[in-house]
Amino acid sequence: QIVFSYEHLGFSTTYGMYSGFEGDISFDQEDPAQSSVSVSFPANSLITGWDPRFEHFMTGDFFGAEDSDTISFASTGIEVTGDDTAMITGDLTINDITKSVVLDATLNQVGEHPQAGKPWAGFSATTTVLRSEFDMGMFAPFVSDEVQIMISVEAMKAE
C-alpha cells in the first residue's frame, strides 16, 4: 500500500491510498546497496473514500488522469544506513514530470511466508514531496503543498 496525506485548509488531514499494485524488487540480502526497486500503476486506481474528491483528483488540476495515467518510481541508488535501514533514491514520475526523491526505508522482515511457503520480504518507507513540483499545486498553500507518503509492501521471490 501507498498512503499519502496532506493538510486540508488547517481543518483536517486528508488521506489517499494506492493498493494492490505490482512492481519489481531486486533484493540482494548480502549487499543491499546493489538492490533495486521499480513500480508503476495507474493514477486512477486511487482510493480517496469520497467520489467528488476522486473525480477532482483525476482532472488536470491534479493527476491529469485523462492525459497521463501512470505513476512510476524507479530506484537510482541505495545507501545502506543500518542493519535494516536504507535511503533509496529514485525517480518519481507523476503527470509526465520526473523528480528525484529519497525514500527512508526499513526492511521489516525476510523469511518464509507462513501461508504461501515461499521466501518473502516486507519493507516500509516514507518520504515527503511537494505536489506543486508535479504540476498539482492547486489551492497551495491553503491546502498544503507538502504531501507525506507512507509505503508498506510485501514481496515474494519470483519463480
PDB file of C-alpha atoms in Angstrom:
ATOM      1  CA  GLN A   1       0.000   0.000   0.000  1.00  0.00           C
ATOM      2  CA  ILE A   2       0.971   3.577  -0.616  1.00  0.00           C
ATOM      3  CA  VAL A   3      -0.817   6.028   1.657  1.00  0.00           C
ATOM      4  CA  PHE A   4      -0.416   9.768   1.306  1.00  0.00           C
ATOM      5  CA  SER A   5      -1.642  12.607   3.483  1.00  0.00           C
ATOM      6  CA  TYR A   6      -1.828  16.378   3.362  1.00  0.00           C
ATOM      7  CA  GLU A   7      -3.274  19.182   5.476  1.00  0.00           C
ATOM      8  CA  HIS A   8      -6.630  20.456   4.224  1.00  0.00           C
ATOM      9  CA  LEU A   9      -7.168  24.160   4.942  1.00  0.00           C
ATOM     10  CA  GLY A  10      -5.938  23.688   8.519  1.00  0.00           C
ATOM     11  CA  PHE A  11      -9.131  21.840   9.422  1.00  0.00           C
ATOM     12  CA  SER A  12      -8.124  18.243   8.800  1.00  0.00           C
ATOM     13  CA  THR A  13      -5.579  15.795   7.466  1.00  0.00           C
ATOM     14  CA  THR A  14      -6.781  14.126   4.281  1.00  0.00           C
ATOM     15  CA  TYR A  15      -5.634  10.680   3.107  1.00  0.00           C
ATOM     16  CA  GLY A  16      -5.495   8.811  -0.162  1.00  0.00           C
ATOM     17  CA  MET A  17      -4.262   5.307  -0.931  1.00  0.00           C
ATOM     18  CA  TYR A  18      -2.998   3.106  -3.715  1.00  0.00           C
ATOM     19  CA  SER A  19      -3.235  -0.607  -3.023  1.00  0.00           C
ATOM     20  CA  GLY A  20      -2.762  -3.855  -4.915  1.00  0.00           C
ATOM     21  CA  PHE A  21      -0.130  -2.590  -7.345  1.00  0.00           C
ATOM     22  CA  GLU A  22       2.733  -4.689  -8.663  1.00  0.00           C
ATOM     23  CA  GLY A  23       6.389  -3.911  -9.174  1.00  0.00           C
ATOM     24  CA  ASP A  24       9.846  -5.427  -9.172  1.00  0.00           C
ATOM     25  CA  ILE A  25      12.247  -5.579  -6.258  1.00  0.00           C
ATOM     26  CA  SER A  26      15.685  -6.989  -6.824  1.00  0.00           C
ATOM     27  CA  PHE A  27      16.799  -7.579  -3.231  1.00  0.00           C
ATOM     28  CA  ASP A  28      20.419  -8.516  -2.590  1.00  0.00           C
ATOM     29  CA  GLN A  29      20.377  -9.531   1.072  1.00  0.00           C
ATOM     30  CA  GLU A  30      24.177  -9.875   1.180  1.00  0.00           C
ATOM     31  CA  ASP A  31      24.785  -6.438  -0.367  1.00  0.00           C
ATOM     32  CA  PRO A  32      21.577  -4.356  -0.062  1.00  0.00           C
ATOM     33  CA  ALA A  33      23.180  -1.377  -1.828  1.00  0.00           C
ATOM     34  CA  GLN A  34      23.072  -3.475  -5.023  1.00  0.00           C
ATOM     35  CA  SER A  35      19.290  -3.871  -4.754  1.00  0.00           C
ATOM     36  CA  SER A  36      16.729  -2.016  -6.863  1.00  0.00           C
ATOM     37  CA  VAL A  37      13.017  -1.325  -6.987  1.00  0.00           C
ATOM     38  CA  SER A  38      10.605  -0.222  -9.689  1.00  0.00           C
ATOM     39  CA  VAL A  39       6.851   0.153  -9.663  1.00  0.00           C
ATOM     40  CA  SER A  40       4.187   1.740 -11.833  1.00  0.00           C
ATOM     41  CA  PHE A  41       0.429   1.934 -11.511  1.00  0.00           C
ATOM     42  CA  PRO A  42      -2.476   3.904 -12.966  1.00  0.00           C
ATOM     43  CA  ALA A  43      -3.306   7.212 -11.275  1.00  0.00           C
ATOM     44  CA  ASN A  44      -6.993   6.324 -11.457  1.00  0.00           C
ATOM     45  CA  SER A  45      -6.543   3.361  -9.093  1.00  0.00           C
ATOM     46  CA  LEU A  46      -6.533   5.929  -6.270  1.00  0.00           C
ATOM     47  CA  ILE A  47      -8.821   5.328  -3.287  1.00  0.00           C
ATOM     48  CA  THR A  48      -9.985   8.579  -1.637  1.00  0.00           C
ATOM     49  CA  GLY A  49     -13.131   7.492   0.196  1.00  0.00           C
ATOM     50  CA  TRP A  50     -15.162  10.298  -1.370  1.00  0.00           C
ATOM     51  CA  ASP A  51     -16.245  10.250  -5.026  1.00  0.00           C
ATOM     52  CA  PRO A  52     -16.218  14.053  -5.607  1.00  0.00           C
ATOM     53  CA  ARG A  53     -12.591  14.234  -4.341  1.00  0.00           C
ATOM     54  CA  PHE A  54     -11.578  11.310  -6.558  1.00  0.00           C
ATOM     55  CA  GLU A  55     -13.226  12.894  -9.598  1.00  0.00           C
ATOM     56  CA  HIS A  56     -11.468  16.217  -8.972  1.00  0.00           C
ATOM     57  CA  PHE A  57      -8.109  14.499  -8.392  1.00  0.00           C
ATOM     58  CA  MET A  58      -8.380  12.804 -11.802  1.00  0.00           C
ATOM     59  CA  THR A  59      -8.716  16.141 -13.643  1.00  0.00           C
ATOM     60  CA  GLY A  60      -5.895  18.290 -14.979  1.00  0.00           C
ATOM     61  CA  ASP A  61      -5.978  20.224 -11.692  1.00  0.00           C
ATOM     62  CA  PHE A  62      -4.150  17.314 -10.055  1.00  0.00           C
ATOM     63  CA  PHE A  63      -3.294  13.876 -11.522  1.00  0.00           C
ATOM     64  CA  GLY A  64      -4.454  14.658 -15.059  1.00  0.00           C
ATOM     65  CA  ALA A  65      -5.551  11.051 -15.459  1.00  0.00           C
ATOM     66  CA  GLU A  66      -7.282  11.877 -18.733  1.00  0.00           C
ATOM     67  CA  ASP A  67      -3.881  12.548 -20.313  1.00  0.00           C
ATOM     68  CA  SER A  68      -1.140  10.957 -18.214  1.00  0.00           C
ATOM     69  CA  ASP A  69      -2.390   7.914 -16.407  1.00  0.00           C
ATOM     70  CA  THR A  70       0.756   6.294 -14.989  1.00  0.00           C
ATOM     71  CA  ILE A  71       2.628   6.977 -11.764  1.00  0.00           C
ATOM     72  CA  SER A  72       6.036   5.326 -11.520  1.00  0.00           C
ATOM     73  CA  PHE A  73       9.088   5.068  -9.302  1.00  0.00           C
ATOM     74  CA  ALA A  74      12.460   3.571 -10.243  1.00  0.00           C
ATOM     75  CA  SER A  75      15.380   3.492  -7.847  1.00  0.00           C
ATOM     76  CA  THR A  76      18.674   5.010  -8.947  1.00  0.00           C
ATOM     77  CA  GLY A  77      20.730   4.263  -5.826  1.00  0.00           C
ATOM     78  CA  ILE A  78      20.596   2.798  -2.343  1.00  0.00           C
ATOM     79  CA  GLU A  79      22.609   3.979   0.635  1.00  0.00           C
ATOM     80  CA  VAL A  80      22.586   1.472   3.485  1.00  0.00           C
ATOM     81  CA  THR A  81      22.247   3.339   6.791  1.00  0.00           C
ATOM     82  CA  GLY A  82      21.895   0.471   9.285  1.00  0.00           C
ATOM     83  CA  ASP A  83      21.314  -3.256   9.683  1.00  0.00           C
ATOM     84  CA  ASP A  84      17.769  -2.946   8.343  1.00  0.00           C
ATOM     85  CA  THR A  85      17.555   0.639   7.040  1.00  0.00           C
ATOM     86  CA  ALA A  86      18.495   2.451   3.856  1.00  0.00           C
ATOM     87  CA  MET A  87      17.903   5.625   1.905  1.00  0.00           C
ATOM     88  CA  ILE A  88      16.559   4.727  -1.534  1.00  0.00           C
ATOM     89  CA  THR A  89      16.978   7.452  -4.141  1.00  0.00           C
ATOM     90  CA  GLY A  90      14.856   7.192  -7.239  1.00  0.00           C
ATOM     91  CA  ASP A  91      12.906   8.878  -9.986  1.00  0.00           C
ATOM     92  CA  LEU A  92       9.233   9.532  -9.236  1.00  0.00           C
ATOM     93  CA  THR A  93       7.109  10.350 -12.278  1.00  0.00           C
ATOM     94  CA  ILE A  94       3.668  11.913 -11.982  1.00  0.00           C
ATOM     95  CA  ASN A  95       1.952  13.888 -14.775  1.00  0.00           C
ATOM     96  CA  ASP A  96       4.906  13.104 -17.062  1.00  0.00           C
ATOM     97  CA  ILE A  97       7.161  15.079 -14.675  1.00  0.00           C
ATOM     98  CA  THR A  98      10.087  13.192 -13.143  1.00  0.00           C
ATOM     99  CA  LYS A  99      11.750  14.308  -9.919  1.00  0.00           C
ATOM    100  CA  SER A 100      14.344  12.638  -7.731  1.00  0.00           C
ATOM    101  CA  VAL A 101      13.011  11.604  -4.310  1.00  0.00           C
ATOM    102  CA  VAL A 102      14.565   9.790  -1.363  1.00  0.00           C
ATOM    103  CA  LEU A 103      12.698   7.062   0.485  1.00  0.00           C
ATOM    104  CA  ASP A 104      13.637   6.439   4.109  1.00  0.00           C
ATOM    105  CA  ALA A 105      13.271   2.646   4.020  1.00  0.00           C
ATOM    106  CA  THR A 106      13.199  -0.170   6.559  1.00  0.00           C
ATOM    107  CA  LEU A 107      13.432  -3.899   5.952  1.00  0.00           C
ATOM    108  CA  ASN A 108      10.696  -5.244   8.231  1.00  0.00           C
ATOM    109  CA  GLN A 109      11.279  -8.958   7.823  1.00  0.00           C
ATOM    110  CA  VAL A 110      12.696 -11.603   5.500  1.00  0.00           C
ATOM    111  CA  GLY A 111      11.672 -15.236   5.747  1.00  0.00           C
ATOM    112  CA  GLU A 112       9.324 -17.916   4.592  1.00  0.00           C
ATOM    113  CA  HIS A 113       5.721 -16.774   4.320  1.00  0.00           C
ATOM    114  CA  PRO A 114       3.722 -18.987   6.721  1.00  0.00           C
ATOM    115  CA  GLN A 115       0.813 -19.435   4.299  1.00  0.00           C
ATOM    116  CA  ALA A 116       2.477 -19.298   0.888  1.00  0.00           C
ATOM    117  CA  GLY A 117       5.508 -21.384   1.899  1.00  0.00           C
ATOM    118  CA  LYS A 118       7.777 -19.162  -0.244  1.00  0.00           C
ATOM    119  CA  PRO A 119      10.569 -16.687   0.504  1.00  0.00           C
ATOM    120  CA  TRP A 120       9.031 -13.326   1.375  1.00  0.00           C
ATOM    121  CA  ALA A 121      10.226  -9.847   2.356  1.00  0.00           C
ATOM    122  CA  GLY A 122       8.444  -6.855   3.841  1.00  0.00           C
ATOM    123  CA  PHE A 123       9.527  -3.231   3.562  1.00  0.00           C
ATOM    124  CA  SER A 124       8.286   0.139   4.826  1.00  0.00           C
ATOM    125  CA  ALA A 125       9.314   3.575   3.593  1.00  0.00           C
ATOM    126  CA  THR A 126       8.414   7.230   3.960  1.00  0.00           C
ATOM    127  CA  THR A 127       9.082  10.415   2.043  1.00  0.00           C
ATOM    128  CA  THR A 128       7.675  13.901   1.569  1.00  0.00           C
ATOM    129  CA  VAL A 129       7.123  15.522  -1.824  1.00  0.00           C
ATOM    130  CA  LEU A 130       5.893  18.903  -2.992  1.00  0.00           C
ATOM    131  CA  ARG A 131       2.851  18.370  -5.167  1.00  0.00           C
ATOM    132  CA  SER A 132       3.499  21.655  -6.988  1.00  0.00           C
ATOM    133  CA  GLU A 133       6.670  20.094  -8.446  1.00  0.00           C
ATOM    134  CA  PHE A 134       4.418  17.633 -10.286  1.00  0.00           C
ATOM    135  CA  ASP A 135       2.006  20.290 -11.658  1.00  0.00           C
ATOM    136  CA  MET A 136      -0.513  19.539  -8.891  1.00  0.00           C
ATOM    137  CA  GLY A 137      -0.260  22.759  -6.858  1.00  0.00           C
ATOM    138  CA  MET A 138      -3.882  23.891  -6.985  1.00  0.00           C
ATOM    139  CA  PHE A 139      -5.031  25.614  -3.766  1.00  0.00           C
ATOM    140  CA  ALA A 140      -1.494  25.753  -2.297  1.00  0.00           C
ATOM    141  CA  PRO A 141      -0.582  26.978   0.247  1.00  0.00           C
ATOM    142  CA  PHE A 142      -4.080  26.777   1.750  1.00  0.00           C
ATOM    143  CA  VAL A 143      -4.098  23.069   1.037  1.00  0.00           C
ATOM    144  CA  SER A 144      -0.559  22.026   1.931  1.00  0.00           C
ATOM    145  CA  ASP A 145       1.948  21.685  -0.857  1.00  0.00           C
ATOM    146  CA  GLU A 146       3.811  19.060   1.184  1.00  0.00           C
ATOM    147  CA  VAL A 147       2.454  15.540   0.847  1.00  0.00           C
ATOM    148  CA  GLN A 148       3.645  12.835   3.228  1.00  0.00           C
ATOM    149  CA  ILE A 149       3.907   9.383   1.659  1.00  0.00           C
ATOM    150  CA  MET A 150       3.982   6.106   3.625  1.00  0.00           C
ATOM    151  CA  ILE A 151       4.706   2.839   1.844  1.00  0.00           C
ATOM    152  CA  SER A 152       4.281  -0.702   3.095  1.00  0.00           C
ATOM    153  CA  VAL A 153       4.975  -3.562   0.693  1.00  0.00           C
ATOM    154  CA  GLU A 154       5.438  -7.303   0.719  1.00  0.00           C
ATOM    155  CA  ALA A 155       7.412  -9.049  -1.967  1.00  0.00           C
ATOM    156  CA  MET A 156       7.599 -12.720  -2.847  1.00  0.00           C
ATOM    157  CA  LYS A 157      10.507 -14.404  -4.535  1.00  0.00           C
ATOM    158  CA  ALA A 158       9.968 -14.615  -8.291  1.00  0.00           C
ATOM    159  CA  GLU A 159       9.535 -18.063  -9.710  1.00  0.00           C
TER     160      GLU A 159
END
